[in-house]
Short mmCIF file of C-alpha atoms and ligand atoms in Angstrom, two decimals:
data_model
loop_
_atom_site.label_atom_id
_atom_site.label_comp_id
_atom_site.label_asym_id
_atom_site.label_seq_id
_atom_site.Cartn_x
_atom_site.Cartn_y
_atom_site.Cartn_z
CA MET S 55 95.40 117.53 139.81
CA PRO S 56 97.65 117.56 136.68
CA ARG S 57 96.54 119.66 133.73
CA LEU S 58 96.33 118.00 130.49
CA TYR S 59 96.19 119.63 126.79
CA MET S 60 95.45 117.65 123.82
CA GLU S 61 95.36 118.67 120.03
CA THR S 62 93.98 116.21 117.62
CA PHE S 63 94.85 116.03 113.87
CA GLY S 64 93.26 114.17 111.28
CA CYS S 65 90.12 111.85 110.65
CA GLN S 66 87.18 110.99 112.97
CA MET S 67 89.16 107.60 114.10
CA ASN S 68 91.48 110.17 115.73
CA VAL S 69 88.99 112.24 117.27
CA LEU S 70 87.53 109.10 118.79
CA ASP S 71 90.81 107.91 120.18
CA SER S 72 91.46 111.30 121.62
CA GLU S 73 88.13 110.94 123.30
CA LEU S 74 88.81 107.40 124.58
CA VAL S 75 92.08 108.59 126.01
CA LEU S 76 90.82 111.63 127.53
CA SER S 77 88.03 109.76 129.40
CA GLN S 78 90.65 107.50 130.85
CA LEU S 79 92.94 110.19 131.97
CA ARG S 80 90.21 112.16 133.56
CA ALA S 81 89.42 108.97 135.51
CA HIS S 82 93.01 109.03 136.61
CA GLY S 83 92.45 112.61 137.78
CA TYR S 84 93.64 114.72 135.20
CA GLN S 85 91.89 117.93 134.28
CA GLN S 86 91.51 118.96 130.40
CA VAL S 87 92.58 122.53 129.63
CA ASN S 88 92.24 124.67 126.31
CA ASP S 89 95.35 126.59 126.85
CA ARG S 90 98.42 124.77 126.05
CA ASP S 91 100.55 127.20 128.22
CA GLU S 92 98.62 126.04 131.44
CA ALA S 93 99.12 122.24 130.93
CA ASP S 94 101.34 120.04 132.83
CA VAL S 95 100.89 117.43 130.13
CA VAL S 96 100.79 118.10 126.19
CA LEU S 97 99.69 115.49 123.90
CA TYR S 98 99.59 115.65 120.20
CA ASN S 99 97.17 112.90 118.46
CA THR S 100 98.73 112.86 115.12
CA CYS S 101 97.96 112.09 111.56
CA SER S 102 100.26 110.80 108.75
CA VAL S 103 97.96 110.57 105.69
CA ARG S 104 99.40 113.81 104.16
CA GLU S 105 102.84 115.42 104.66
CA HIS S 106 101.05 118.85 105.57
CA ALA S 107 99.36 117.23 108.65
CA GLU S 108 102.79 116.03 109.79
CA GLN S 109 104.41 119.32 109.28
CA LYS S 110 101.74 121.04 111.60
CA VAL S 111 102.91 118.53 114.43
CA TRP S 112 106.62 119.07 113.75
CA SER S 113 105.99 122.87 114.11
CA ARG S 114 104.01 122.52 117.38
CA LEU S 115 106.97 120.40 118.93
CA GLY S 116 109.52 122.98 117.86
CA GLU S 117 107.31 125.63 119.63
CA LEU S 118 107.35 123.57 122.72
CA ARG S 119 111.34 123.34 122.98
CA ALA S 120 111.40 126.87 124.74
CA SER S 121 108.53 125.83 126.93
CA LYS S 122 110.29 122.76 128.04
CA ARG S 123 113.42 124.55 128.76
CA GLY S 124 111.29 126.92 130.96
CA ASN S 125 109.48 124.17 132.63
CA PRO S 126 111.50 120.86 132.69
CA ASN S 127 108.57 119.00 134.31
CA LEU S 128 106.22 119.44 131.32
CA ILE S 129 105.36 116.24 129.68
CA ILE S 130 105.03 116.19 126.00
CA GLY S 131 103.64 113.08 124.14
CA VAL S 132 103.11 112.38 120.44
CA ILE S 133 100.52 109.64 119.99
CA GLY S 134 98.81 108.12 117.03
CA CYS S 135 99.80 107.58 113.40
CA MET S 136 103.25 109.77 113.57
CA ALA S 137 104.36 108.02 116.60
CA GLU S 138 103.89 104.80 114.77
CA ARG S 139 105.55 105.90 111.43
CA GLU S 140 108.16 108.14 112.79
CA GLY S 141 109.05 105.94 115.78
CA LYS S 142 112.27 106.92 117.69
CA SER S 143 113.39 109.33 115.12
CA ILE S 144 110.97 111.74 116.78
CA PHE S 145 113.05 111.55 120.07
CA GLN S 146 116.40 112.05 118.06
CA ARG S 147 114.75 115.08 116.21
CA TYR S 148 112.81 116.63 119.38
CA PRO S 149 114.63 115.41 122.43
CA HIS S 150 112.36 117.18 124.70
CA VAL S 151 109.49 114.58 123.69
CA ASP S 152 108.88 112.29 126.50
CA ILE S 153 106.30 109.87 125.04
CA LEU S 154 105.59 108.06 122.03
CA CYS S 155 102.48 105.92 121.49
CA GLY S 156 101.22 104.30 118.39
CA PRO S 157 97.57 103.53 117.77
CA GLY S 158 97.86 100.22 118.77
CA GLU S 159 99.05 100.76 122.18
CA LEU S 160 96.58 103.65 123.13
CA ASP S 161 95.23 101.47 125.91
CA LYS S 162 98.55 101.77 127.71
CA LEU S 163 98.82 105.52 127.57
CA PRO S 164 97.17 106.58 130.52
CA SER S 165 99.98 104.52 132.65
CA MET S 166 102.55 105.83 130.47
CA VAL S 167 101.39 109.43 131.11
CA HIS S 168 101.06 108.90 134.71
CA ASN S 169 104.34 107.13 135.12
CA ALA S 170 106.02 110.20 133.15
CA VAL S 171 104.54 112.63 135.51
CA LEU S 172 105.77 110.74 138.57
CA THR S 173 109.27 110.36 137.09
CA SER S 174 109.22 113.93 136.06
CA SER S 175 108.89 115.30 139.68
CA SER S 176 111.45 112.87 140.99
CA ILE S 177 113.93 114.08 138.13
CA ALA S 178 113.05 117.76 139.04
CA ASN S 179 113.71 117.12 142.56
CA ARG S 180 117.00 115.99 141.50
CA LYS S 181 117.61 119.07 139.59
CA SER S 182 118.78 116.81 136.74
CA GLN S 183 118.67 117.82 133.14
CA ILE S 184 118.73 114.16 131.83
CA ALA S 185 114.82 114.69 131.06
CA ASN S 186 115.08 111.92 128.40
CA ARG S 187 115.45 109.18 131.25
CA ARG S 188 112.00 109.31 131.43
CA GLN S 189 111.47 108.86 127.61
CA VAL S 190 109.15 105.89 126.57
CA ALA S 191 108.04 104.71 123.43
CA LEU S 192 105.26 102.22 122.62
CA MET S 193 104.85 101.22 118.84
CA GLY S 194 104.43 98.21 116.79
CA ALA S 195 101.25 96.60 118.12
CA THR S 196 99.99 97.37 114.81
CA THR S 197 102.48 95.81 112.55
CA ARG S 198 100.89 93.12 110.22
CA ARG S 199 99.62 90.03 111.82
CA SER S 200 99.48 86.92 109.66
CA SER S 201 95.79 86.05 110.51
CA THR S 202 93.09 88.58 111.34
CA LEU S 203 92.81 88.64 114.98
CA SER S 204 89.31 88.71 116.44
CA ALA S 205 88.42 91.68 118.51
CA ALA S 206 87.94 89.62 121.61
CA GLU S 207 91.48 88.75 121.73
CA ASP S 208 92.46 92.31 121.02
CA HIS S 209 93.82 94.44 124.06
CA LEU S 210 92.73 97.32 122.15
CA GLU S 211 89.31 96.46 122.61
CA LEU S 212 89.38 97.29 126.44
CA LEU S 213 89.97 101.05 125.41
CA ASP S 214 86.51 101.05 123.75
CA LEU S 215 85.02 98.91 126.22
CA SER S 216 86.12 101.35 129.09
CA ARG S 217 84.31 104.12 127.52
CA SER S 218 82.26 106.23 129.81
CA VAL S 219 80.40 109.46 129.96
CA SER S 220 81.10 112.17 132.42
CA PRO S 221 78.60 114.90 133.50
CA GLY S 222 79.05 117.97 131.04
CA ASP S 223 80.32 115.60 128.26
CA ASP S 224 78.77 116.80 124.89
CA ILE S 225 77.95 113.45 123.31
CA SER S 226 74.83 114.66 121.21
CA GLN S 227 76.92 113.45 118.19
CA ALA S 228 79.11 110.35 119.17
CA TYR S 229 81.60 108.01 117.16
CA VAL S 230 81.66 104.36 117.63
CA ARG S 231 84.30 102.17 116.05
CA ILE S 232 83.21 98.96 114.41
CA THR S 233 86.41 98.03 112.75
CA ARG S 234 90.10 99.03 113.42
CA GLY S 235 92.86 98.98 110.85
CA CYS S 236 92.86 98.40 106.97
CA ASN S 237 93.62 95.55 104.79
CA LYS S 238 93.21 97.40 101.43
CA PHE S 239 96.85 98.74 100.71
CA CYS S 240 95.99 101.27 98.47
CA THR S 241 99.36 102.33 97.06
CA TYR S 242 99.36 105.95 98.36
CA CYS S 243 98.41 105.22 101.87
CA VAL S 244 99.89 104.79 105.19
CA VAL S 245 96.84 103.51 107.11
CA PRO S 246 97.26 99.91 106.82
CA TYR S 247 100.94 100.33 108.19
CA THR S 248 100.07 102.83 110.99
CA ARG S 249 96.88 101.22 112.06
CA GLY S 250 97.46 97.64 111.28
CA PRO S 251 95.22 94.73 110.03
CA GLU S 252 91.57 94.88 110.08
CA VAL S 253 90.00 93.75 113.11
CA HIS S 254 86.02 93.74 113.61
CA ARG S 255 84.51 94.30 117.03
CA PRO S 256 81.91 91.92 118.24
CA PRO S 257 78.43 93.08 117.32
CA GLN S 258 77.20 92.94 120.94
CA ASN S 259 80.10 95.14 122.24
CA ILE S 260 79.08 97.79 119.36
CA ILE S 261 75.32 97.79 120.55
CA ASP S 262 75.96 97.98 124.20
CA GLU S 263 78.32 101.28 123.38
CA VAL S 264 75.62 102.76 120.91
CA LYS S 265 72.99 102.12 123.51
CA MET S 266 75.18 103.32 126.39
CA LEU S 267 75.73 106.59 124.57
CA THR S 268 72.09 106.93 123.44
CA ASP S 269 71.08 106.63 127.20
CA HIS S 270 73.27 109.39 127.96
CA GLY S 271 72.03 111.82 125.49
CA ALA S 272 73.34 110.83 121.97
CA ARG S 273 71.18 111.90 119.21
CA GLU S 274 73.36 110.80 116.51
CA VAL S 275 75.90 107.86 116.43
CA THR S 276 78.40 107.38 113.50
CA LEU S 277 79.78 104.02 113.28
CA LEU S 278 83.40 104.28 112.31
CA GLY S 279 85.83 102.06 110.29
CA GLN S 280 88.63 102.76 107.45
CA THR S 281 86.11 100.58 105.23
CA VAL S 282 83.11 100.44 107.23
CA ASN S 283 81.08 98.59 104.92
CA HIS S 284 83.57 95.76 104.83
CA TYR S 285 82.71 94.69 108.53
CA ALA S 286 82.20 91.04 109.11
CA TYR S 287 82.44 89.57 112.47
CA GLN S 288 83.09 85.87 112.52
CA HIS S 289 81.49 84.23 115.76
CA PRO S 290 83.40 81.38 117.44
CA ASP S 291 80.68 78.98 116.38
CA GLY S 292 81.53 79.94 112.60
CA HIS S 293 78.55 82.30 111.62
CA THR S 294 79.11 85.80 110.57
CA THR S 295 77.62 89.04 111.27
CA THR S 296 77.74 91.30 108.10
CA PHE S 297 77.71 94.96 107.85
CA ALA S 298 74.02 94.75 106.79
CA ASP S 299 73.23 92.40 109.86
CA LEU S 300 75.00 95.08 112.05
CA LEU S 301 72.94 97.99 110.81
CA TYR S 302 69.63 95.96 111.32
CA GLN S 303 70.52 95.00 114.69
CA VAL S 304 71.67 98.36 116.07
CA HIS S 305 68.80 99.96 114.42
CA GLN S 306 66.39 97.49 116.13
CA ALA S 307 68.01 97.31 119.46
CA ILE S 308 68.31 101.05 120.00
CA PRO S 309 64.70 102.49 119.00
CA HIS S 310 65.39 105.78 120.88
CA LEU S 311 68.33 106.83 118.69
CA PRO S 312 67.18 109.19 116.19
CA ARG S 313 70.06 109.13 113.85
CA LEU S 314 72.54 106.53 112.87
CA ARG S 315 75.32 106.93 110.12
CA PHE S 316 78.57 105.36 109.12
CA VAL S 317 81.84 106.49 107.51
CA THR S 318 84.03 105.69 105.57
CA SER S 319 82.80 103.16 102.79
CA PHE S 320 84.52 101.44 100.31
CA PRO S 321 82.88 101.23 96.82
CA ARG S 322 83.78 97.65 95.89
CA ASP S 323 82.48 96.38 99.36
CA PHE S 324 78.99 97.63 99.25
CA THR S 325 76.32 94.76 99.06
CA ASN S 326 72.63 95.08 98.19
CA GLU S 327 71.66 94.05 101.59
CA ALA S 328 73.56 96.84 103.26
CA LEU S 329 71.81 99.17 100.74
CA GLN S 330 68.48 97.66 101.68
CA ALA S 331 69.15 97.98 105.24
CA MET S 332 69.72 101.64 104.67
CA ARG S 333 66.39 101.96 102.86
CA ASP S 334 64.46 99.81 105.25
CA CYS S 335 65.56 101.42 108.69
CA GLU S 336 63.97 104.73 108.87
CA ARG S 337 66.70 106.08 111.42
CA ILE S 338 69.61 105.30 109.25
CA CYS S 339 70.72 108.49 107.63
CA ARG S 340 70.52 108.28 103.72
CA TYR S 341 74.14 109.55 103.26
CA LEU S 342 77.29 107.76 102.04
CA HIS S 343 80.70 108.85 102.03
CA VAL S 344 82.45 106.81 99.54
CA PRO S 345 85.80 107.96 97.98
CA ALA S 346 86.05 107.28 94.43
CA GLN S 347 89.81 108.77 94.27
CA SER S 348 89.76 108.90 90.49
CA ALA S 349 87.83 108.05 87.67
CA SER S 350 90.61 106.85 85.45
CA ASP S 351 90.91 103.03 85.16
CA ARG S 352 94.53 103.34 84.75
CA ILE S 353 95.02 105.53 87.79
CA LEU S 354 92.64 103.41 89.78
CA LYS S 355 94.94 100.45 89.05
CA LEU S 356 98.11 102.08 89.94
CA MET S 357 96.44 102.88 93.33
CA ASN S 358 95.34 99.38 93.69
CA ARG S 359 91.69 100.52 94.50
CA GLY S 360 90.36 97.12 92.93
CA TYR S 361 87.47 98.76 90.88
CA THR S 362 86.96 100.48 87.50
CA SER S 363 85.30 103.85 86.94
CA GLN S 364 82.25 102.12 85.60
CA ALA S 365 82.09 99.74 88.33
CA TYR S 366 81.85 103.01 90.79
CA ARG S 367 79.25 104.60 88.73
CA ASP S 368 77.16 101.34 88.58
CA PHE S 369 77.31 101.32 92.59
CA ILE S 370 76.14 105.07 92.59
CA ASP S 371 73.37 104.22 90.41
CA ARG S 372 72.38 100.99 92.32
CA ALA S 373 72.22 103.22 95.49
CA LYS S 374 70.29 106.04 93.80
CA ASP S 375 67.82 103.30 92.33
CA LEU S 376 66.86 102.26 95.90
CA MET S 377 67.03 105.67 97.68
CA PRO S 378 66.41 108.49 95.07
CA ASP S 379 66.88 110.84 97.85
CA ILE S 380 70.55 109.62 98.80
CA SER S 381 73.40 112.19 99.49
CA ILE S 382 76.84 110.89 98.54
CA ALA S 383 80.12 112.25 99.11
CA SER S 384 83.52 111.48 97.79
CA ASP S 385 87.27 111.79 98.28
CA PHE S 386 89.82 112.50 95.33
CA ILE S 387 93.36 112.30 94.91
CA VAL S 388 94.65 114.87 92.47
CA GLY S 389 98.01 114.66 90.51
CA PHE S 390 98.67 111.19 91.33
CA PRO S 391 101.67 109.99 89.64
CA THR S 392 101.40 109.75 85.69
CA GLU S 393 97.95 111.40 85.85
CA THR S 394 97.16 112.92 82.45
CA GLU S 395 94.62 115.79 81.44
CA GLU S 396 92.59 112.96 80.06
CA ASP S 397 92.49 111.23 83.22
CA HIS S 398 91.89 114.45 85.04
CA LYS S 399 88.83 115.14 82.58
CA SER S 400 87.38 111.71 83.24
CA THR S 401 87.31 112.52 87.03
CA LEU S 402 85.56 115.92 86.38
CA ASP S 403 82.94 113.83 84.47
CA LEU S 404 82.54 111.56 87.09
CA ILE S 405 81.84 114.49 89.62
CA ARG S 406 79.23 115.68 87.19
CA TYR S 407 77.61 112.13 86.58
CA CYS S 408 77.39 111.28 90.32
CA GLY S 409 76.05 114.60 91.57
CA PHE S 410 78.14 114.37 94.73
CA LYS S 411 76.70 116.31 97.95
CA ASN S 412 80.54 117.51 98.27
CA SER S 413 83.96 115.94 97.62
CA PHE S 414 87.23 116.21 99.49
CA ILE S 415 89.91 116.82 97.26
CA PHE S 416 93.46 116.25 97.99
CA LYS S 417 96.78 116.84 96.09
CA TYR S 418 98.91 113.72 96.14
CA SER S 419 101.43 113.73 98.88
CA PRO S 420 104.09 110.83 98.83
CA ARG S 421 104.32 109.06 101.90
CA PRO S 422 107.55 107.34 103.09
CA GLY S 423 106.66 103.45 103.28
CA THR S 424 104.23 103.41 100.99
CA VAL S 425 104.29 101.34 97.75
CA ALA S 426 103.60 104.56 95.49
CA ILE S 427 106.62 106.48 96.77
CA ASP S 428 109.08 103.52 95.94
CA ARG S 429 107.50 102.54 92.54
CA PHE S 430 106.14 105.98 90.91
CA GLU S 431 107.84 109.35 90.53
CA ASP S 432 105.73 112.40 91.76
CA ASP S 433 105.87 113.60 88.31
CA VAL S 434 102.84 115.88 88.11
CA ASP S 435 104.14 119.50 88.97
CA GLU S 436 102.88 121.39 91.88
CA ASP S 437 101.40 123.98 89.45
CA THR S 438 99.38 121.30 87.45
CA LYS S 439 98.23 119.75 90.78
CA ARG S 440 97.20 123.22 92.01
CA ARG S 441 95.09 123.93 88.48
CA ARG S 442 93.54 120.56 88.41
CA ASN S 443 92.45 120.91 92.02
CA ASN S 444 90.98 124.31 91.48
CA GLU S 445 88.96 122.74 88.34
CA MET S 446 87.67 120.05 90.38
CA LEU S 447 86.55 122.52 93.12
CA ALA S 448 84.87 124.72 90.60
CA VAL S 449 82.92 121.50 89.09
CA GLN S 450 82.00 120.31 92.54
CA GLN S 451 80.76 123.73 93.86
CA GLN S 452 78.41 123.93 90.78
CA VAL S 453 77.18 120.17 91.56
CA SER S 454 76.95 120.94 95.28
CA THR S 455 74.88 124.38 94.39
CA GLU S 456 72.55 122.23 92.25
CA HIS S 457 72.24 119.37 94.76
CA ASN S 458 71.43 121.94 97.54
CA SER S 459 69.20 123.99 95.43
CA ARG S 460 66.84 120.92 94.98
CA LEU S 461 65.91 121.43 98.72
CA ILE S 462 64.69 125.24 98.48
CA GLY S 463 61.09 125.18 99.59
CA GLN S 464 61.29 121.87 101.07
CA THR S 465 61.12 121.59 104.96
CA VAL S 466 64.01 119.23 106.34
CA GLU S 467 65.05 117.66 109.43
CA VAL S 468 67.95 119.35 111.16
CA MET S 469 70.28 118.31 114.06
CA VAL S 470 71.46 121.51 115.64
CA GLU S 471 75.47 121.28 116.17
CA GLY S 472 75.41 124.92 117.91
CA GLU S 473 76.17 128.48 116.92
CA SER S 474 77.30 129.07 113.37
CA LYS S 475 80.91 130.45 113.78
CA LEU S 476 80.79 132.03 110.31
CA ILE S 477 77.52 133.98 110.67
CA SER S 478 76.72 134.47 114.20
CA ARG S 479 75.70 137.91 114.58
CA GLN S 480 74.10 140.21 117.01
CA LYS S 481 71.48 142.92 116.34
CA ARG S 482 70.90 145.85 118.37
CA SER S 483 67.38 146.69 119.22
CA ASN S 484 66.01 149.87 118.31
CA ASN S 485 66.86 152.61 120.47
CA VAL S 486 64.34 153.85 123.20
CA GLU S 487 63.48 157.47 123.83
CA LEU S 488 63.16 158.36 127.34
CA GLY S 489 62.91 162.17 126.91
CA TRP S 490 63.69 165.24 125.12
CA ASP S 491 67.28 164.58 124.86
CA ARG S 492 67.98 160.97 126.13
CA THR S 493 68.05 157.97 123.98
CA ILE S 494 69.36 154.63 125.27
CA ALA S 495 69.66 151.26 124.27
CA VAL S 496 67.67 149.45 127.10
CA ALA S 497 67.57 145.91 125.55
CA GLU S 498 69.85 144.04 123.35
CA ILE S 499 68.10 141.43 121.28
CA VAL S 500 70.61 138.69 120.46
CA GLN S 501 70.05 137.00 117.05
CA THR S 502 71.93 133.83 116.91
CA GLN S 503 72.48 131.96 113.80
CA LEU S 504 72.33 128.20 114.55
CA VAL S 505 74.06 125.67 112.24
CA GLY S 506 73.06 122.02 112.05
CA ARG S 507 72.97 119.09 109.39
CA THR S 508 70.24 117.17 107.51
CA ARG S 509 69.97 113.45 107.45
CA GLY S 510 71.82 113.72 104.08
CA ASP S 511 74.66 115.69 105.78
CA GLN S 512 73.95 119.21 104.27
CA VAL S 513 74.84 121.87 106.40
CA VAL S 514 71.89 124.19 107.30
CA CYS S 515 71.99 127.71 108.90
CA PHE S 516 68.89 129.44 110.45
CA ASP S 517 68.18 131.94 113.44
CA GLY S 518 67.37 130.40 116.69
CA ASP S 519 68.23 130.22 120.31
CA ALA S 520 71.64 128.58 121.28
CA SER S 521 69.77 126.58 123.92
CA LEU S 522 68.32 124.42 120.82
CA LYS S 523 71.95 122.79 120.46
CA GLY S 524 71.34 118.75 120.21
CA GLN S 525 67.76 118.96 119.11
CA ILE S 526 66.20 117.80 116.05
CA LEU S 527 64.03 120.29 114.39
CA ARG S 528 62.32 120.97 111.14
CA VAL S 529 63.53 123.90 109.04
CA LYS S 530 62.15 125.11 105.92
CA ILE S 531 64.86 125.96 103.43
CA THR S 532 64.71 129.42 101.66
CA ARG S 533 68.18 129.87 100.15
CA ALA S 534 71.05 127.59 98.80
CA GLN S 535 74.68 128.13 98.36
CA ASN S 536 77.32 125.32 97.33
CA LEU S 537 78.41 124.71 101.15
CA THR S 538 75.29 125.88 102.99
CA LEU S 539 71.51 125.87 103.14
CA PHE S 540 69.77 128.70 104.85
CA GLY S 541 66.17 128.30 106.13
CA GLN S 542 63.70 129.11 108.99
CA LEU S 543 62.77 127.00 111.98
CA THR S 544 59.27 125.74 111.35
CA ALA S 545 58.26 123.79 114.27
CA LEU S 546 59.28 122.40 117.77
CA ALA S 547 61.73 119.90 118.28
CA ILE S 548 60.83 116.46 116.90
CA ALA S 549 63.49 114.91 119.13
CA PRO S 550 64.37 117.08 121.99
CA PRO S 551 67.52 116.07 124.02
CA LEU S 552 67.15 113.47 126.61
CA ALA S 553 67.24 114.58 130.44
CA VAL S 554 70.41 113.24 131.71
N1 SAM F 984 89.43 104.76 104.25
C1 SAM F 984 89.02 105.67 103.42
C2 SAM F 984 88.96 105.15 101.87
O1 SAM F 984 89.50 104.34 101.57
O2 SAM F 984 88.55 106.12 101.03
C3 SAM F 984 89.90 106.95 103.43
C4 SAM F 984 90.89 106.88 104.50
S1 SAM F 984 92.15 108.23 104.24
C5 SAM F 984 92.65 108.35 105.76
C6 SAM F 984 91.37 109.74 103.98
C7 SAM F 984 91.56 110.15 102.43
O3 SAM F 984 92.67 110.71 102.59
C8 SAM F 984 91.52 109.29 101.29
O4 SAM F 984 90.36 108.92 100.86
C9 SAM F 984 92.36 109.77 100.20
O5 SAM F 984 91.56 110.63 99.26
C10 SAM F 984 93.40 110.70 101.03
N2 SAM F 984 94.73 110.34 101.06
C11 SAM F 984 95.31 109.15 101.63
N3 SAM F 984 96.61 109.05 101.43
C12 SAM F 984 96.92 110.11 100.65
C13 SAM F 984 98.24 110.68 99.86
N4 SAM F 984 99.19 109.98 100.15
N5 SAM F 984 97.94 111.86 99.39
C14 SAM F 984 97.11 112.62 99.30
N6 SAM F 984 95.68 112.11 99.82
C15 SAM F 984 95.73 110.94 100.35
FE1 SF4 F 985 93.90 103.84 103.15
FE2 SF4 F 985 92.89 102.33 100.95
FE3 SF4 F 985 92.55 101.69 103.57
FE4 SF4 F 985 91.33 103.82 102.84
S1 SF4 F 985 90.92 101.82 102.14
S2 SF4 F 985 92.37 103.45 104.57
S3 SF4 F 985 92.66 104.76 101.48
S4 SF4 F 985 94.74 101.68 102.38
#
């Protein structure tokens, strides 16, 4: 049984792609291992959004050069956005790589891997050094097509449709794709080039997948799309299922799913109907991740975001008017070309105004192939980017602490994700005296700190037993920091895991 090691970089979409590919390879008899040195096949599912993410993969590939020399049978594959963007230049730079597979060709990856494994043993039998004879690259399925394909005609749909759950899979929190690709072309972003045009999946396929996962034990399903709220599926008879329709349909069709979420939302595309669906459907989490990127109208225009700072604020007001308890997160790019101190200050004001739960702040990274790298000089120096980044983080920390502090004293619903890695601790019981000179520890009370999330996506830590993983519990909040809430368990599970 060939052993497979896979490492995933980047967004939730990549995490889902890896899961789908792994499930197919397991069906072909591959066994997943956590130690790269034990593997017969090493796959990196890559991200090209920022240079830093690509550098990590380059360095992993460099490390594998020696491994391949020691074991010429080792199969190395680069899949995902880097394979699409860099293409065969990866083979030139690292001839020991065997497989390149872009995000638009992942349905073919299992047979590519399998062929490489078979070819590898025949090459090894001939003691040949020409490892690159088995090199194979599949990219380009995401290149722009003139019209939007319906997902029913899209071969990639088969990858999602083939999804299966094996015994032992942890699917208490699961992702389901509703849209592939992106048509927005923000000037800094590689995604429209690496993942291709927007393709919406048929609603029935989405509902079936959410139902299958829920029947197998999923407690929280997150619907995924680069601009998830832009979902609109055109049926053959001409009528359209909108994002709001989809939310209502999934909510109604799967009444035993305790939590439904979606990411990432695009500010300009949010209809009142979609917000009303969130308000009306009690099991849809009142959480939005809706990146603003900047609050300067001039910068937003250079980014081609298609909205103004005021329009973004109006949207946040609209969402809060309908759902006063909503929790909102954002993304920002700091140091975009020509960004001034005034632009930066307006972004700080926006963070304060919106009261975000948290913000993901990224220093601008010029990406080859994008409009921004051709059109604008990366003229904000590194020190300024770093300082502005720190200032934004400081303001966001203050806002997050205020946001979290409002929950002190309240009892919230928390879905347990597992043991808190940061805080897990063990407490020894008091020693027990057995006689005049003997004191031994007869018992060890293990106090585990669990971590989970509220419906608003706030992280909560509390003492509890590791067996509670996957359950939804009520926790009384006693303390708040900017990133974490602390609390005490108050009641039994309100949504115990299904027996599967
Ligand atoms: N589709 C989502 C949207 O429109 O907001 C986000 C997708 S993108 C993969 C995730 C985040 O990466 C973006 O929100 C943006 O803040 C950041 N990002 C994308 N390209 C970047 C670049 N060239 N430099 C720095 N950050 C970037
Ligand atoms: Fe990239 Fe913009 Fe599309 Fe988001 S909306 S994936 S930032 S092009």
